[in-house]
mmCIF file of C-alpha atoms in Angstrom:
data_model
loop_
_atom_site.group_PDB
_atom_site.id
_atom_site.type_symbol
_atom_site.label_atom_id
_atom_site.label_comp_id
_atom_site.label_asym_id
_atom_site.label_seq_id
_atom_site.Cartn_x
_atom_site.Cartn_y
_atom_site.Cartn_z
ATOM 1 C CA UNK A 1 28.097 -14.258 -53.864
ATOM 2 C CA UNK A 2 29.510 -10.784 -54.216
ATOM 3 C CA UNK A 3 27.427 -8.167 -55.120
ATOM 4 C CA UNK A 4 29.962 -6.872 -58.504
ATOM 5 C CA UNK A 5 28.233 -10.241 -59.839
ATOM 6 C CA UNK A 6 24.659 -9.430 -58.807
ATOM 7 C CA UNK A 7 24.307 -6.983 -61.295
ATOM 8 C CA UNK A 8 25.480 -6.929 -65.004
ATOM 9 C CA UNK A 9 28.514 -4.057 -65.349
ATOM 10 C CA UNK A 10 29.194 -3.772 -68.773
ATOM 11 C CA UNK A 11 32.401 -3.189 -67.885
ATOM 12 C CA UNK A 12 32.345 0.085 -66.289
ATOM 13 C CA UNK A 13 33.080 -0.930 -63.317
ATOM 14 C CA UNK A 14 36.446 -0.479 -61.728
ATOM 15 C CA UNK A 15 38.459 -2.382 -59.945
ATOM 16 C CA UNK A 16 38.370 -0.649 -55.989
ATOM 17 C CA UNK A 17 34.547 0.056 -55.650
ATOM 18 C CA UNK A 18 31.352 -3.084 -55.352
ATOM 19 C CA UNK A 19 28.988 -1.857 -57.286
ATOM 20 C CA UNK A 20 28.021 1.186 -60.132
ATOM 21 C CA UNK A 21 26.224 2.388 -57.544
ATOM 22 C CA UNK A 22 28.714 2.764 -54.984
ATOM 23 C CA UNK A 23 30.792 4.447 -57.999
ATOM 24 C CA UNK A 24 28.275 6.759 -58.806
ATOM 25 C CA UNK A 25 27.594 8.153 -55.332
ATOM 26 C CA UNK A 26 31.630 8.475 -54.954
ATOM 27 C CA UNK A 27 31.753 10.443 -58.403
ATOM 28 C CA UNK A 28 29.104 12.938 -57.273
ATOM 29 C CA UNK A 29 30.988 12.993 -53.787
ATOM 30 C CA UNK A 30 34.037 14.401 -55.229
ATOM 31 C CA UNK A 31 32.316 16.660 -57.318
ATOM 32 C CA UNK A 32 30.712 18.348 -55.320
ATOM 33 C CA UNK A 33 34.041 18.334 -53.305
ATOM 34 C CA UNK A 34 35.712 20.202 -56.408
ATOM 35 C CA UNK A 35 32.938 22.678 -56.433
ATOM 36 C CA UNK A 36 32.994 23.345 -52.887
ATOM 37 C CA UNK A 37 36.679 24.602 -53.974
ATOM 38 C CA UNK A 38 34.751 26.283 -56.422
ATOM 39 C CA UNK A 39 32.998 28.078 -54.563
ATOM 40 C CA UNK A 40 35.456 29.728 -52.165
ATOM 41 C CA UNK A 41 37.197 30.849 -55.411
ATOM 42 C CA UNK A 42 34.815 33.068 -56.945
ATOM 43 C CA UNK A 43 33.589 33.726 -53.411
ATOM 44 C CA UNK A 44 36.900 35.529 -52.736
ATOM 45 C CA UNK A 45 35.941 37.355 -55.487
ATOM 46 C CA UNK A 46 32.273 38.793 -54.369
ATOM 47 C CA UNK A 47 33.361 39.781 -51.106
ATOM 48 C CA UNK A 48 36.448 41.624 -52.737
ATOM 49 C CA UNK A 49 33.776 42.774 -54.846
ATOM 50 C CA UNK A 50 31.199 43.357 -52.132
ATOM 51 C CA UNK A 51 33.913 45.087 -49.578
ATOM 52 C CA UNK A 52 34.897 47.577 -52.148
ATOM 53 C CA UNK A 53 31.227 48.431 -53.269
ATOM 54 C CA UNK A 54 30.518 48.790 -49.319
ATOM 55 C CA UNK A 55 33.434 50.763 -48.549
ATOM 56 C CA UNK A 56 32.636 53.313 -51.175
ATOM 57 C CA UNK A 57 29.583 52.734 -52.955
ATOM 58 C CA UNK A 58 29.221 55.965 -55.233
ATOM 59 C CA UNK A 59 31.837 54.899 -58.277
ATOM 60 C CA UNK A 60 30.497 51.354 -58.356
ATOM 61 C CA UNK A 61 26.821 52.485 -58.544
ATOM 62 C CA UNK A 62 28.124 54.789 -61.761
ATOM 63 C CA UNK A 63 30.273 52.613 -63.233
ATOM 64 C CA UNK A 64 27.695 49.427 -62.610
ATOM 65 C CA UNK A 65 24.890 51.598 -64.960
ATOM 66 C CA UNK A 66 26.625 51.960 -67.904
ATOM 67 C CA UNK A 67 26.907 48.017 -68.321
ATOM 68 C CA UNK A 68 24.561 46.989 -71.105
ATOM 69 C CA UNK A 69 21.434 45.243 -68.982
ATOM 70 C CA UNK A 70 19.618 44.379 -71.828
ATOM 71 C CA UNK A 71 22.840 41.688 -73.342
ATOM 72 C CA UNK A 72 22.813 41.312 -70.136
ATOM 73 C CA UNK A 73 19.708 40.035 -69.580
ATOM 74 C CA UNK A 74 19.194 38.473 -72.881
ATOM 75 C CA UNK A 75 22.583 36.262 -71.890
ATOM 76 C CA UNK A 76 20.868 35.284 -68.925
ATOM 77 C CA UNK A 77 18.050 34.337 -70.174
ATOM 78 C CA UNK A 78 20.550 32.223 -72.716
ATOM 79 C CA UNK A 79 22.147 30.654 -69.327
ATOM 80 C CA UNK A 80 19.159 29.558 -67.945
ATOM 81 C CA UNK A 81 18.204 28.137 -71.074
ATOM 82 C CA UNK A 82 21.251 26.272 -71.176
ATOM 83 C CA UNK A 83 21.003 24.550 -67.477
ATOM 84 C CA UNK A 84 17.313 23.128 -68.523
ATOM 85 C CA UNK A 85 18.729 20.983 -71.815
ATOM 86 C CA UNK A 86 22.146 20.538 -69.996
ATOM 87 C CA UNK A 87 19.506 18.747 -67.082
ATOM 88 C CA UNK A 88 17.672 17.492 -70.011
ATOM 89 C CA UNK A 89 20.809 15.839 -71.169
ATOM 90 C CA UNK A 90 21.336 13.626 -67.515
ATOM 91 C CA UNK A 91 17.373 12.639 -67.344
ATOM 92 C CA UNK A 92 18.372 11.602 -70.912
ATOM 93 C CA UNK A 93 20.968 10.080 -69.448
ATOM 94 C CA UNK A 94 18.822 8.380 -66.786
ATOM 95 C CA UNK A 95 17.000 7.094 -69.598
ATOM 96 C CA UNK A 96 19.210 5.586 -71.409
ATOM 97 C CA UNK A 97 17.868 8.177 -74.605
ATOM 98 C CA UNK A 98 21.315 8.170 -76.872
ATOM 99 C CA UNK A 99 19.060 10.845 -79.667
ATOM 100 C CA UNK A 100 18.155 13.125 -76.993
ATOM 101 C CA UNK A 101 21.135 12.626 -75.144
ATOM 102 C CA UNK A 102 23.338 13.972 -78.417
ATOM 103 C CA UNK A 103 19.997 16.182 -78.861
ATOM 104 C CA UNK A 104 20.275 18.360 -76.126
ATOM 105 C CA UNK A 105 23.671 18.258 -75.599
ATOM 106 C CA UNK A 106 24.622 20.002 -78.646
ATOM 107 C CA UNK A 107 21.560 22.553 -77.556
ATOM 108 C CA UNK A 108 23.500 23.202 -74.032
ATOM 109 C CA UNK A 109 26.459 23.585 -76.562
ATOM 110 C CA UNK A 110 24.716 25.941 -78.725
ATOM 111 C CA UNK A 111 23.982 28.019 -76.184
ATOM 112 C CA UNK A 112 26.732 28.308 -74.008
ATOM 113 C CA UNK A 113 28.130 29.807 -77.389
ATOM 114 C CA UNK A 114 26.031 32.041 -78.038
ATOM 115 C CA UNK A 115 26.108 33.122 -74.418
ATOM 116 C CA UNK A 116 29.865 33.570 -74.703
ATOM 117 C CA UNK A 117 28.971 35.148 -78.379
ATOM 118 C CA UNK A 118 27.044 37.799 -76.802
ATOM 119 C CA UNK A 119 29.706 38.459 -73.679
ATOM 120 C CA UNK A 120 31.849 38.898 -76.374
ATOM 121 C CA UNK A 121 29.743 41.731 -78.241
ATOM 122 C CA UNK A 122 29.432 43.357 -73.950
ATOM 123 C CA UNK A 123 33.499 43.080 -74.059
ATOM 124 C CA UNK A 124 33.424 44.985 -77.643
ATOM 125 C CA UNK A 125 31.148 48.017 -76.660
ATOM 126 C CA UNK A 126 33.264 48.298 -73.184
ATOM 127 C CA UNK A 127 36.601 48.219 -74.842
ATOM 128 C CA UNK A 128 35.233 50.772 -77.518
ATOM 129 C CA UNK A 129 34.077 53.726 -74.848
ATOM 130 C CA UNK A 130 37.517 52.893 -72.725
ATOM 131 C CA UNK A 131 36.400 51.177 -69.965
ATOM 132 C CA UNK A 132 38.667 48.497 -69.195
ATOM 133 C CA UNK A 133 40.953 48.775 -67.033
ATOM 134 C CA UNK A 134 45.039 49.709 -68.003
ATOM 135 C CA UNK A 135 46.409 52.428 -69.439
ATOM 136 C CA UNK A 136 43.645 53.316 -72.278
ATOM 137 C CA UNK A 137 40.686 53.253 -69.459
ATOM 138 C CA UNK A 138 39.299 56.640 -69.540
ATOM 139 C CA UNK A 139 36.144 57.700 -67.454
ATOM 140 C CA UNK A 140 34.769 59.565 -70.552
ATOM 141 C CA UNK A 141 32.520 57.481 -71.134
ATOM 142 C CA UNK A 142 31.234 57.458 -67.608
ATOM 143 C CA UNK A 143 30.352 61.465 -67.329
ATOM 144 C CA UNK A 144 31.078 62.527 -63.904
ATOM 145 C CA UNK A 145 30.711 65.467 -62.222
ATOM 146 C CA UNK A 146 32.893 67.973 -63.179
ATOM 147 C CA UNK A 147 34.387 68.357 -59.536
ATOM 148 C CA UNK A 148 34.288 64.611 -58.980
ATOM 149 C CA UNK A 149 37.497 63.696 -57.301
ATOM 150 C CA UNK A 150 40.177 61.566 -59.233
ATOM 151 C CA UNK A 151 39.652 58.849 -56.614
ATOM 152 C CA UNK A 152 35.864 58.368 -57.892
ATOM 153 C CA UNK A 153 37.055 57.807 -61.541
ATOM 154 C CA UNK A 154 39.582 55.053 -59.749
ATOM 155 C CA UNK A 155 37.385 53.427 -57.845
ATOM 156 C CA UNK A 156 35.167 53.248 -61.157
ATOM 157 C CA UNK A 157 38.059 51.643 -62.872
ATOM 158 C CA UNK A 158 38.888 48.977 -60.201
ATOM 159 C CA UNK A 159 35.036 47.995 -60.723
ATOM 160 C CA UNK A 160 35.559 47.420 -64.055
ATOM 161 C CA UNK A 161 38.800 45.326 -62.600
ATOM 162 C CA UNK A 162 36.452 42.985 -61.075
ATOM 163 C CA UNK A 163 33.855 43.246 -63.308
ATOM 164 C CA UNK A 164 36.336 42.319 -66.432
ATOM 165 C CA UNK A 165 37.748 38.854 -64.353
ATOM 166 C CA UNK A 166 34.910 38.005 -62.942
ATOM 167 C CA UNK A 167 33.139 37.875 -65.858
ATOM 168 C CA UNK A 168 35.987 36.416 -68.032
ATOM 169 C CA UNK A 169 36.490 33.564 -65.018
ATOM 170 C CA UNK A 170 33.024 32.764 -65.473
ATOM 171 C CA UNK A 171 33.679 32.634 -69.347
ATOM 172 C CA UNK A 172 36.765 30.693 -69.245
ATOM 173 C CA UNK A 173 34.330 28.126 -66.882
ATOM 174 C CA UNK A 174 32.163 28.039 -70.116
ATOM 175 C CA UNK A 175 34.170 27.540 -71.909
ATOM 176 C CA UNK A 176 35.854 24.345 -70.233
ATOM 177 C CA UNK A 177 32.919 23.196 -69.809
ATOM 178 C CA UNK A 178 31.494 23.442 -73.927
ATOM 179 C CA UNK A 179 35.185 21.438 -74.623
ATOM 180 C CA UNK A 180 34.245 18.271 -72.014
ATOM 181 C CA UNK A 181 30.717 18.831 -74.085
ATOM 182 C CA UNK A 182 32.337 17.901 -77.380
ATOM 183 C CA UNK A 183 33.985 14.900 -76.078
ATOM 184 C CA UNK A 184 30.301 14.245 -74.120
ATOM 185 C CA UNK A 185 28.639 14.678 -77.916
ATOM 186 C CA UNK A 186 30.835 11.663 -78.865
ATOM 187 C CA UNK A 187 31.254 9.564 -77.092
ATOM 188 C CA UNK A 188 27.148 9.900 -76.439
ATOM 189 C CA UNK A 189 26.554 9.462 -80.687
ATOM 190 C CA UNK A 190 28.809 6.459 -80.575
ATOM 191 C CA UNK A 191 25.657 5.239 -77.519
ATOM 192 C CA UNK A 192 28.485 5.415 -74.011
ATOM 193 C CA UNK A 193 25.919 6.050 -72.195
ATOM 194 C CA UNK A 194 23.066 3.590 -70.855
ATOM 195 C CA UNK A 195 20.927 4.144 -67.366
ATOM 196 C CA UNK A 196 23.419 2.074 -66.100
ATOM 197 C CA UNK A 197 26.734 3.888 -67.002
ATOM 198 C CA UNK A 198 25.910 8.066 -67.400
ATOM 199 C CA UNK A 199 28.038 9.354 -64.086
ATOM 200 C CA UNK A 200 29.913 11.237 -66.694
ATOM 201 C CA UNK A 201 26.604 12.971 -68.155
ATOM 202 C CA UNK A 202 26.249 14.016 -64.864
ATOM 203 C CA UNK A 203 29.510 15.392 -63.118
ATOM 204 C CA UNK A 204 29.310 17.592 -66.127
ATOM 205 C CA UNK A 205 26.408 18.417 -65.889
ATOM 206 C CA UNK A 206 26.343 19.171 -62.094
ATOM 207 C CA UNK A 207 29.725 21.655 -62.987
ATOM 208 C CA UNK A 208 27.470 22.677 -65.895
ATOM 209 C CA UNK A 209 24.707 24.652 -63.084
ATOM 210 C CA UNK A 210 27.492 25.678 -61.425
ATOM 211 C CA UNK A 211 28.474 27.825 -63.474
ATOM 212 C CA UNK A 212 24.714 28.702 -63.947
ATOM 213 C CA UNK A 213 24.589 29.338 -59.965
ATOM 214 C CA UNK A 214 27.897 32.102 -60.505
ATOM 215 C CA UNK A 215 26.581 33.743 -63.043
ATOM 216 C CA UNK A 216 23.204 34.135 -61.017
ATOM 217 C CA UNK A 217 24.399 36.152 -58.490
ATOM 218 C CA UNK A 218 27.393 38.010 -60.941
ATOM 219 C CA UNK A 219 24.464 39.793 -63.256
ATOM 220 C CA UNK A 220 22.286 40.925 -60.473
ATOM 221 C CA UNK A 221 25.280 42.058 -58.682
ATOM 222 C CA UNK A 222 27.328 43.733 -61.909
ATOM 223 C CA UNK A 223 24.232 44.499 -63.353
ATOM 224 C CA UNK A 224 20.905 45.700 -61.652
ATOM 225 C CA UNK A 225 21.780 46.743 -57.741
ATOM 226 C CA UNK A 226 22.331 50.204 -58.982
ATOM 227 C CA UNK A 227 20.221 50.357 -61.758
ATOM 228 C CA UNK A 228 17.624 52.290 -59.042
ATOM 229 C CA UNK A 229 19.846 54.941 -57.726
ATOM 230 C CA UNK B 1 19.319 -14.112 -55.437
ATOM 231 C CA UNK B 2 16.415 -11.567 -55.831
ATOM 232 C CA UNK B 3 17.026 -10.365 -52.279
ATOM 233 C CA UNK B 4 21.025 -9.244 -53.171
ATOM 234 C CA UNK B 5 19.039 -6.947 -55.868
ATOM 235 C CA UNK B 6 16.516 -4.992 -54.096
ATOM 236 C CA UNK B 7 18.417 -2.926 -51.501
ATOM 237 C CA UNK B 8 17.264 0.114 -50.736
ATOM 238 C CA UNK B 9 20.036 1.862 -53.366
ATOM 239 C CA UNK B 10 18.699 0.945 -55.900
ATOM 240 C CA UNK B 11 15.072 3.375 -55.483
ATOM 241 C CA UNK B 12 17.843 6.323 -54.417
ATOM 242 C CA UNK B 13 20.237 8.761 -55.116
ATOM 243 C CA UNK B 14 20.641 10.466 -57.787
ATOM 244 C CA UNK B 15 19.280 7.521 -60.668
ATOM 245 C CA UNK B 16 15.777 8.885 -58.676
ATOM 246 C CA UNK B 17 13.860 10.151 -62.552
ATOM 247 C CA UNK B 18 11.772 12.943 -62.440
ATOM 248 C CA UNK B 19 9.561 13.817 -65.314
ATOM 249 C CA UNK B 20 10.321 16.263 -67.518
ATOM 250 C CA UNK B 21 7.403 18.435 -66.131
ATOM 251 C CA UNK B 22 9.879 19.286 -63.463
ATOM 252 C CA UNK B 23 12.534 20.750 -65.770
ATOM 253 C CA UNK B 24 10.046 22.766 -67.302
ATOM 254 C CA UNK B 25 8.414 24.656 -63.734
ATOM 255 C CA UNK B 26 12.058 24.483 -62.829
ATOM 256 C CA UNK B 27 13.099 27.201 -65.521
ATOM 257 C CA UNK B 28 9.378 28.765 -65.710
ATOM 258 C CA UNK B 29 9.662 29.463 -62.012
ATOM 259 C CA UNK B 30 13.549 31.147 -63.003
ATOM 260 C CA UNK B 31 12.321 33.053 -65.819
ATOM 261 C CA UNK B 32 9.121 34.400 -64.086
ATOM 262 C CA UNK B 33 12.469 35.430 -61.636
ATOM 263 C CA UNK B 34 14.837 36.223 -64.160
ATOM 264 C CA UNK B 35 11.745 38.971 -65.182
ATOM 265 C CA UNK B 36 11.308 39.871 -62.034
ATOM 266 C CA UNK B 37 14.444 40.768 -60.813
ATOM 267 C CA UNK B 38 15.193 43.229 -63.343
ATOM 268 C CA UNK B 39 11.807 44.784 -63.752
ATOM 269 C CA UNK B 40 12.798 45.247 -60.059
ATOM 270 C CA UNK B 41 16.464 46.829 -60.658
ATOM 271 C CA UNK B 42 14.196 49.629 -62.350
ATOM 272 C CA UNK B 43 12.278 50.978 -59.337
ATOM 273 C CA UNK B 44 13.497 52.507 -56.215
ATOM 274 C CA UNK B 45 12.917 51.220 -52.930
ATOM 275 C CA UNK B 46 16.162 52.432 -51.308
ATOM 276 C CA UNK B 47 18.102 49.623 -49.342
ATOM 277 C CA UNK B 48 15.435 47.262 -50.133
ATOM 278 C CA UNK B 49 16.038 46.732 -53.990
ATOM 279 C CA UNK B 50 19.653 45.081 -52.821
ATOM 280 C CA UNK B 51 17.750 42.856 -49.885
ATOM 281 C CA UNK B 52 15.004 41.607 -52.148
ATOM 282 C CA UNK B 53 17.640 41.373 -55.977
ATOM 283 C CA UNK B 54 19.698 39.236 -53.058
ATOM 284 C CA UNK B 55 16.443 37.274 -51.981
ATOM 285 C CA UNK B 56 15.416 36.070 -55.672
ATOM 286 C CA UNK B 57 18.963 35.301 -56.500
ATOM 287 C CA UNK B 58 19.216 33.148 -53.309
ATOM 288 C CA UNK B 59 15.841 31.296 -54.498
ATOM 289 C CA UNK B 60 17.081 30.980 -57.876
ATOM 290 C CA UNK B 61 20.149 29.670 -56.788
ATOM 291 C CA UNK B 62 18.576 26.856 -54.519
ATOM 292 C CA UNK B 63 16.004 26.078 -57.050
ATOM 293 C CA UNK B 64 18.704 25.159 -59.780
ATOM 294 C CA UNK B 65 20.482 22.680 -56.786
ATOM 295 C CA UNK B 66 17.815 21.012 -55.942
ATOM 296 C CA UNK B 67 16.285 20.100 -58.679
ATOM 297 C CA UNK B 68 18.604 20.712 -61.993
ATOM 298 C CA UNK B 69 21.489 19.705 -59.324
ATOM 299 C CA UNK B 70 19.663 16.515 -58.358
ATOM 300 C CA UNK B 71 20.163 17.610 -54.362
ATOM 301 C CA UNK B 72 16.943 17.020 -53.071
ATOM 302 C CA UNK B 73 17.060 13.405 -54.044
ATOM 303 C CA UNK B 74 21.162 13.165 -53.102
ATOM 304 C CA UNK B 75 21.658 11.409 -50.184
ATOM 305 C CA UNK B 76 22.797 13.296 -47.081
ATOM 306 C CA UNK B 77 26.671 12.908 -47.787
ATOM 307 C CA UNK B 78 25.654 14.841 -50.578
ATOM 308 C CA UNK B 79 23.665 16.966 -48.948
ATOM 309 C CA UNK B 80 26.224 17.720 -45.851
ATOM 310 C CA UNK B 81 29.365 18.481 -48.898
ATOM 311 C CA UNK B 82 26.840 21.249 -50.906
ATOM 312 C CA UNK B 83 25.530 23.296 -47.263
ATOM 313 C CA UNK B 84 29.615 22.399 -45.721
ATOM 314 C CA UNK B 85 30.919 25.022 -49.754
ATOM 315 C CA UNK B 86 27.581 27.794 -48.546
ATOM 316 C CA UNK B 87 28.502 27.117 -44.524
ATOM 317 C CA UNK B 88 32.149 28.710 -44.936
ATOM 318 C CA UNK B 89 31.729 30.702 -47.556
ATOM 319 C CA UNK B 90 28.892 32.456 -44.500
ATOM 320 C CA UNK B 91 31.560 32.096 -42.576
ATOM 321 C CA UNK B 92 34.349 34.067 -44.593
ATOM 322 C CA UNK B 93 31.736 37.243 -45.765
ATOM 323 C CA UNK B 94 30.719 37.658 -42.174
ATOM 324 C CA UNK B 95 33.458 37.244 -40.584
ATOM 325 C CA UNK B 96 35.242 39.974 -43.163
ATOM 326 C CA UNK B 97 32.358 41.855 -44.035
ATOM 327 C CA UNK B 98 32.141 42.932 -39.583
ATOM 328 C CA UNK B 99 35.395 43.598 -39.412
ATOM 329 C CA UNK B 100 34.771 46.042 -42.840
ATOM 330 C CA UNK B 101 31.440 47.943 -41.198
ATOM 331 C CA UNK B 102 32.221 48.358 -37.568
ATOM 332 C CA UNK B 103 36.258 49.952 -38.115
ATOM 333 C CA UNK B 104 35.857 53.690 -37.092
ATOM 334 C CA UNK B 105 32.605 53.169 -34.851
ATOM 335 C CA UNK B 106 35.136 52.618 -31.795
ATOM 336 C CA UNK B 107 35.942 56.461 -32.136
ATOM 337 C CA UNK B 108 39.490 55.767 -31.129
ATOM 338 C CA UNK B 109 42.591 57.234 -32.795
ATOM 339 C CA UNK B 110 44.214 54.909 -35.690
ATOM 340 C CA UNK B 111 41.647 52.282 -34.811
#
């Protein structure tokens, strides 16, 4: 008797796997491989940011202090909370609790949307102050010293290039996450995730926690580390 | 027949169900660290600020990875893949910053 016949698979077992357990572990390994490429992807940006910051710290410090720390802190709180609700989604998958899956998925989506709303409010503020890089960029809001060399403003603009690109890319990852969760919530509602089969919930959970991990480093580097100077 | 089902694998890996309280404890710790890192940012300790801020971020990241992402309860291969990502990240940072930090330190013209 083969292993595949030893336990019920409810038609979820793909033909190239022996057991659901093996299928689940392969999915997890594939997801971690994808996350490793994401670490490299964001890592390059973090490295670029670090190099410019350490080579010429002053303009980055001036620019950093102009971000809205209050909204940034609230957003970190919102995102960490969404990671908790996502962890509870996966747990509800493990216990096969359909109602808890749906409820926590909806909560996670709501928190993610709130995060993006607050982020949009911050972007709006920065656009209003002409801090978005490009033709309309102005150092007026940064209150640079009178005798500041032109390069100071240019380097400060570079900070905002990193800021908008990194938080924008992070926000884009969140949009993808919300879209995936929208599909999952329909499938969960139909009762497609049971204690034997919840791989999609767990993989989406890994993705979501990764998005949270990126923010855990983005927030202090962009908003906090220059506040004390 | 029962001996084919009770393999060690069924008790293993991502199917380890944690009590809800584990997640709440990690969440509470993350909240405490968030308040700590924001509060600490306003105290001027010079270069120590950056160090402590990064240590707090790394602690938060480890808690999220270990408990929320279940790495602690995953098989060795997942540990290997997760740590490989960060190993390469460290190499990328170390080699690049070693270059930028030491430029000009030899006092050779044009170097």
